[in-house]
Each structure stands twice: as structure tokens, then as C-alpha cells.
């Protein structure tokens, strides 16, 4: 391939070092305002970019992709999840889509474990009591949460992050169970002492903690429907660091109203950044603003990964993180 630099359009600010490197390597157009692009702005960017480098909040649906100019060759996503991109539409037009898996795995798993700990041990609620000056002294029966040691964790989606979470949970003495499209290789199952459940409904009914770690796809939309939420045990904890669309949020609020769960920890929401009002103000619900990959290190690594994908393409090779419809 020629030494000509590719025209790369970034939809948001990225870490400084990533932007600097992008400018060195490519004909990079930065979004210095950091204001998310409107649909019209995205459509216009798709008319001039050879490579669009969007983030997970840019909705690139079939209509937008169909309207892209012929110069568009690649969508190099800053983020692991690609549910905001119509992959079929892109691939159908010969546009390569890449993402940034792996480099945010440990950080997102840390956050998942933090949510499990925060909900089970009532950490946010307890901190609020002290902060409000309402701590009146230790009591044998006050503010008791749930023990994790020896309890069952059910991971839904035993991929990179699911496995990294399972490793952490093992260190906390939990027994690992999982539901995945297919069982993980024996070596990994053995390392994690993990039990595979073909039937999600059956697994949900037996877990003490359930963590969602699969991508948002047509198949996983409202995977935790009202019916499935009703299968959870009343002492169960539900944590979601994957995508909000996996849970029917209105049904979750009803389940919380019925005290059908011990507690919930969410990093992602169905209509992000909107949060269902019924989730707010509850002592047993911990809500975070989509912080899974929010470490300086992960964000730098994600940027490096975007650059590696574009560079590989610019050099005439197959980008390492190419997303193909069959993977989803
Ligand atoms: N909160 C945050 O900031 C972050 C959230 N994420 C989300 O986490 C998701 C998972 O990321 P990775 O672990 O890196 O992906 P991955 O591709 O390594 O793992 C996903 C797993 O889910 C499984 N899966 C897919 N469909 C399923 C279904 N219908 N039922 C059961 N299992 C199913 C796959 O077989 C795979 O094992 C991403 O797609 C993204 O949406 C990723 C990074 C950060
Ligand atoms: O990468 C992703 O999919 C996220 O949700 C944020 O890093």
C-alpha cells in the first residue's frame, strides 16, 4: 500500500498522546470541542473519512452507513462493544470494523468485582451514613450485608471480562458458574473451577450473585426479562457492567419494589445516559456512570489499539481486531 496517509476522523477527544500519534501517522481530524457529533455531523464525517474512529456513544446505524461516501474504508471503534454499529451494513459495503478488546478487560472486571462488593457489603450506603453524621456506633445487628465467601457467582457471557471477573471472584472464595453460547475450553474451566449451565433459567434460579458480561445483540436484548428476573433468589445480587439493553429496566424496578432481590449494581443503563427514575434513591442499588474502562491506562491502551488497527490496514494487512458478523 502507498505511503499516503489515511484521512482519519475522530468523533471525540482521545488521550493527548493518542491524538499526537494519530496526527503523526495519519491525516487526522480531531474533534477538539469534544462535543458528541450530531447525526448530521456523523453523516458528514462519513462523507470525508477514509477511517472513522468513533466511540461507543456514536450511533452508526444502517441508514447512516448506507449514506457514507465510497472513500470510507474502515470504522475503527474506540471501545470493545460494537452494538452501536450496524456491522452487517458496514461489512456489506466492504467497510472494515475494528474494536479494542482485551486492553480494558482487567479494569472492567475490577469494576464488576467492586460492584459485587459494594452491593453485598452495603459499602455506598454505609459511607453515606458516616458522611451524613448518622453513625451512632457499632451494633451486632445493624447494616449487615451478605457474605461472599463460599457463594455462587453466575457469569452470563464467559468471554474476556467474564473470565477476568471469575478469577477475582475465586480469590474472594466464590464458586464460579457460567452461561455462555458454548463451554469455555477445559483448561480455562479447570483454572476457574467453573461449571457451565446450558440453561440460563436454571442457572439464574440457583445463583447468589449474577454478573452480565455478554455483548448487546438482537439475541441478548432484555435477556433479563421480567420472567427471568423473577427466577432470581430473593437474596441474589445482580450486577451489569456489559450493556443496559441486557436488562428490562422497568421490570427490574418492579422486582426491586417487590424486594425480589437483595441488591443491584449497574455500570450501564438501558437508555444511557438516562437512568430509570425508579432505580434512584434506593439503598440497595449502586449506580455508576459507565466507568468500566475508565482508567488512564486503559484509555491510553484503547487508543493505541485503535492506532494499531488503522496502521495495520494502512500497511496493507488485516487489522488484528477486525469484527465480523459471525463473531457476534
Ligand atoms: N462497562 C464498560 O465500560 C465496558 C463494557 N463492556 C461490555 O462488555 C462486553 C463483553 O466484553 P468482552 O468480555 O471483552 O467480550 P467477549 O467477546 O470476550 O465476551 C463476550 C462473551 O459473551 C458470550 N455471548 C454472546 N452472546 C451470548 C448469549 N446470547 N448468551 C450467553 N453468552 C453470550 C460470547 O460467547 C463471549 O464468550 C462488551 O461487548 C461490552 O458491551 C466492555 C468493556 C467496558
Ligand atoms: O469499550 C466498551 O465497550 C465500553 O463500554 C467502554 O469502554
JSON list of C-alpha atoms and ligand atoms in Angstrom, two decimals, residues 56 79-83 101-102 104-105 108 111 156-163 179-182 184 200 212-217 219-220 223 240-243 267-268 290-294 299 327-328, ligand 1:
[
{"chain": "A", "resi": 56, "resn": "UNK", "atom": "CA", "xyz": [-19.33, 3.69, 21.82]},
{"chain": "A", "resi": 79, "resn": "UNK", "atom": "CA", "xyz": [-14.23, 0.62, 22.66]},
{"chain": "A", "resi": 80, "resn": "UNK", "atom": "CA", "xyz": [-14.86, -3.10, 22.89]},
{"chain": "A", "resi": 81, "resn": "UNK", "atom": "CA", "xyz": [-18.64, -3.10, 22.44]},
{"chain": "A", "resi": 82, "resn": "UNK", "atom": "CA", "xyz": [-19.86, -2.63, 18.86]},
{"chain": "A", "resi": 83, "resn": "UNK", "atom": "CA", "xyz": [-23.62, -2.72, 19.45]},
{"chain": "A", "resi": 101, "resn": "UNK", "atom": "CA", "xyz": [-10.93, -5.78, 23.15]},
{"chain": "A", "resi": 102, "resn": "UNK", "atom": "CA", "xyz": [-8.54, -7.13, 25.76]},
{"chain": "A", "resi": 104, "resn": "UNK", "atom": "CA", "xyz": [-9.86, -2.96, 29.13]},
{"chain": "A", "resi": 105, "resn": "UNK", "atom": "CA", "xyz": [-10.63, -6.44, 30.38]},
{"chain": "A", "resi": 108, "resn": "UNK", "atom": "CA", "xyz": [-13.83, -3.66, 33.68]},
{"chain": "A", "resi": 111, "resn": "UNK", "atom": "CA", "xyz": [-15.29, -2.58, 38.38]},
{"chain": "A", "resi": 156, "resn": "UNK", "atom": "CA", "xyz": [-23.59, -14.63, 31.82]},
{"chain": "A", "resi": 157, "resn": "UNK", "atom": "CA", "xyz": [-21.13, -14.33, 28.92]},
{"chain": "A", "resi": 158, "resn": "UNK", "atom": "CA", "xyz": [-17.86, -16.05, 29.83]},
{"chain": "A", "resi": 159, "resn": "UNK", "atom": "CA", "xyz": [-15.60, -14.12, 27.45]},
{"chain": "A", "resi": 160, "resn": "UNK", "atom": "CA", "xyz": [-12.61, -11.96, 28.32]},
{"chain": "A", "resi": 161, "resn": "UNK", "atom": "CA", "xyz": [-14.25, -9.84, 31.01]},
{"chain": "A", "resi": 162, "resn": "UNK", "atom": "CA", "xyz": [-16.42, -12.67, 32.36]},
{"chain": "A", "resi": 163, "resn": "UNK", "atom": "CA", "xyz": [-13.32, -14.82, 32.86]},
{"chain": "A", "resi": 179, "resn": "UNK", "atom": "CA", "xyz": [-23.79, -19.50, 30.94]},
{"chain": "A", "resi": 180, "resn": "UNK", "atom": "CA", "xyz": [-22.20, -18.92, 27.56]},
{"chain": "A", "resi": 181, "resn": "UNK", "atom": "CA", "xyz": [-23.08, -19.78, 24.00]},
{"chain": "A", "resi": 182, "resn": "UNK", "atom": "CA", "xyz": [-20.66, -22.66, 24.31]},
{"chain": "A", "resi": 184, "resn": "UNK", "atom": "CA", "xyz": [-15.05, -22.45, 27.57]},
{"chain": "A", "resi": 200, "resn": "UNK", "atom": "CA", "xyz": [-29.77, -19.80, 31.67]},
{"chain": "A", "resi": 212, "resn": "UNK", "atom": "CA", "xyz": [-23.85, -9.85, 33.00]},
{"chain": "A", "resi": 213, "resn": "UNK", "atom": "CA", "xyz": [-20.82, -9.89, 30.69]},
{"chain": "A", "resi": 214, "resn": "UNK", "atom": "CA", "xyz": [-22.14, -10.65, 27.22]},
{"chain": "A", "resi": 215, "resn": "UNK", "atom": "CA", "xyz": [-22.50, -8.17, 24.35]},
{"chain": "A", "resi": 216, "resn": "UNK", "atom": "CA", "xyz": [-25.74, -6.42, 23.45]},
{"chain": "A", "resi": 217, "resn": "UNK", "atom": "CA", "xyz": [-27.10, -8.14, 20.34]},
{"chain": "A", "resi": 219, "resn": "UNK", "atom": "CA", "xyz": [-30.45, -12.17, 20.93]},
{"chain": "A", "resi": 220, "resn": "UNK", "atom": "CA", "xyz": [-29.44, -10.59, 24.25]},
{"chain": "A", "resi": 223, "resn": "UNK", "atom": "CA", "xyz": [-32.02, -11.17, 28.25]},
{"chain": "A", "resi": 240, "resn": "UNK", "atom": "CA", "xyz": [-24.29, -5.41, 34.98]},
{"chain": "A", "resi": 241, "resn": "UNK", "atom": "CA", "xyz": [-21.08, -4.00, 33.52]},
{"chain": "A", "resi": 242, "resn": "UNK", "atom": "CA", "xyz": [-21.91, -5.04, 29.94]},
{"chain": "A", "resi": 243, "resn": "UNK", "atom": "CA", "xyz": [-24.76, -3.11, 28.34]},
{"chain": "A", "resi": 267, "resn": "UNK", "atom": "CA", "xyz": [-22.48, 0.49, 35.39]},
{"chain": "A", "resi": 268, "resn": "UNK", "atom": "CA", "xyz": [-24.64, 0.68, 32.27]},
{"chain": "A", "resi": 290, "resn": "UNK", "atom": "CA", "xyz": [-20.30, 3.66, 32.74]},
{"chain": "A", "resi": 291, "resn": "UNK", "atom": "CA", "xyz": [-16.86, 3.56, 34.37]},
{"chain": "A", "resi": 292, "resn": "UNK", "atom": "CA", "xyz": [-15.76, 0.05, 33.35]},
{"chain": "A", "resi": 293, "resn": "UNK", "atom": "CA", "xyz": [-12.78, 1.08, 31.22]},
{"chain": "A", "resi": 294, "resn": "UNK", "atom": "CA", "xyz": [-12.30, 4.47, 32.85]},
{"chain": "A", "resi": 299, "resn": "UNK", "atom": "CA", "xyz": [-8.00, 4.59, 27.76]},
{"chain": "A", "resi": 327, "resn": "UNK", "atom": "CA", "xyz": [-18.38, -13.28, 15.96]},
{"chain": "A", "resi": 328, "resn": "UNK", "atom": "CA", "xyz": [-21.46, -11.54, 17.32]},
{"chain": "B", "resi": 1, "resn": "LIG", "atom": "N1", "xyz": [-18.75, -1.15, 31.34]},
{"chain": "B", "resi": 1, "resn": "LIG", "atom": "C1", "xyz": [-17.80, -0.90, 30.46]},
{"chain": "B", "resi": 1, "resn": "LIG", "atom": "O1", "xyz": [-17.20, 0.16, 30.47]},
{"chain": "B", "resi": 1, "resn": "LIG", "atom": "C2", "xyz": [-17.44, -1.94, 29.46]},
{"chain": "B", "resi": 1, "resn": "LIG", "atom": "C3", "xyz": [-18.38, -2.78, 28.93]},
{"chain": "B", "resi": 1, "resn": "LIG", "atom": "N2", "xyz": [-18.03, -3.71, 28.00]},
{"chain": "B", "resi": 1, "resn": "LIG", "atom": "C4", "xyz": [-19.08, -4.62, 27.51]},
{"chain": "B", "resi": 1, "resn": "LIG", "atom": "O2", "xyz": [-18.69, -5.94, 27.87]},
{"chain": "B", "resi": 1, "resn": "LIG", "atom": "C5", "xyz": [-18.98, -6.80, 26.79]},
{"chain": "B", "resi": 1, "resn": "LIG", "atom": "C6", "xyz": [-18.13, -8.04, 26.89]},
{"chain": "B", "resi": 1, "resn": "LIG", "atom": "O3", "xyz": [-16.78, -7.70, 26.61]},
{"chain": "B", "resi": 1, "resn": "LIG", "atom": "P1", "xyz": [-15.67, -8.85, 26.42]},
{"chain": "B", "resi": 1, "resn": "LIG", "atom": "O4", "xyz": [-15.69, -9.78, 27.57]},
{"chain": "B", "resi": 1, "resn": "LIG", "atom": "O5", "xyz": [-14.43, -8.18, 26.05]},
{"chain": "B", "resi": 1, "resn": "LIG", "atom": "O6", "xyz": [-16.29, -9.62, 25.15]},
{"chain": "B", "resi": 1, "resn": "LIG", "atom": "P2", "xyz": [-16.03, -11.10, 24.70]},
{"chain": "B", "resi": 1, "resn": "LIG", "atom": "O7", "xyz": [-16.46, -11.16, 23.27]},
{"chain": "B", "resi": 1, "resn": "LIG", "atom": "O8", "xyz": [-14.65, -11.53, 25.05]},
{"chain": "B", "resi": 1, "resn": "LIG", "atom": "O9", "xyz": [-17.04, -11.95, 25.59]},
{"chain": "B", "resi": 1, "resn": "LIG", "atom": "C7", "xyz": [-18.42, -11.96, 25.41]},
{"chain": "B", "resi": 1, "resn": "LIG", "atom": "C8", "xyz": [-18.94, -13.35, 25.73]},
{"chain": "B", "resi": 1, "resn": "LIG", "atom": "O10", "xyz": [-20.36, -13.33, 25.67]},
{"chain": "B", "resi": 1, "resn": "LIG", "atom": "C9", "xyz": [-20.78, -14.53, 25.05]},
{"chain": "B", "resi": 1, "resn": "LIG", "atom": "N3", "xyz": [-22.13, -14.37, 24.50]},
{"chain": "B", "resi": 1, "resn": "LIG", "atom": "C10", "xyz": [-22.52, -13.74, 23.38]},
{"chain": "B", "resi": 1, "resn": "LIG", "atom": "N4", "xyz": [-23.84, -13.87, 23.21]},
{"chain": "B", "resi": 1, "resn": "LIG", "atom": "C11", "xyz": [-24.30, -14.58, 24.27]},
{"chain": "B", "resi": 1, "resn": "LIG", "atom": "C12", "xyz": [-25.56, -15.03, 24.68]},
{"chain": "B", "resi": 1, "resn": "LIG", "atom": "N5", "xyz": [-26.65, -14.80, 23.92]},
{"chain": "B", "resi": 1, "resn": "LIG", "atom": "N6", "xyz": [-25.67, -15.73, 25.82]},
{"chain": "B", "resi": 1, "resn": "LIG", "atom": "C13", "xyz": [-24.57, -16.01, 26.56]},
{"chain": "B", "resi": 1, "resn": "LIG", "atom": "N7", "xyz": [-23.33, -15.62, 26.22]},
{"chain": "B", "resi": 1, "resn": "LIG", "atom": "C14", "xyz": [-23.20, -14.91, 25.09]},
{"chain": "B", "resi": 1, "resn": "LIG", "atom": "C15", "xyz": [-19.73, -14.79, 23.98]},
{"chain": "B", "resi": 1, "resn": "LIG", "atom": "O11", "xyz": [-19.76, -16.14, 23.56]},
{"chain": "B", "resi": 1, "resn": "LIG", "atom": "C16", "xyz": [-18.46, -14.42, 24.74]},
{"chain": "B", "resi": 1, "resn": "LIG", "atom": "O12", "xyz": [-17.96, -15.53, 25.44]},
{"chain": "B", "resi": 1, "resn": "LIG", "atom": "C17", "xyz": [-18.75, -5.92, 25.55]},
{"chain": "B", "resi": 1, "resn": "LIG", "atom": "O13", "xyz": [-19.48, -6.41, 24.45]},
{"chain": "B", "resi": 1, "resn": "LIG", "atom": "C18", "xyz": [-19.23, -4.57, 26.00]},
{"chain": "B", "resi": 1, "resn": "LIG", "atom": "O14", "xyz": [-20.59, -4.42, 25.68]},
{"chain": "B", "resi": 1, "resn": "LIG", "atom": "C19", "xyz": [-16.75, -3.85, 27.56]},
{"chain": "B", "resi": 1, "resn": "LIG", "atom": "C20", "xyz": [-15.78, -3.02, 28.05]},
{"chain": "B", "resi": 1, "resn": "LIG", "atom": "C21", "xyz": [-16.03, -1.98, 29.03]}
]
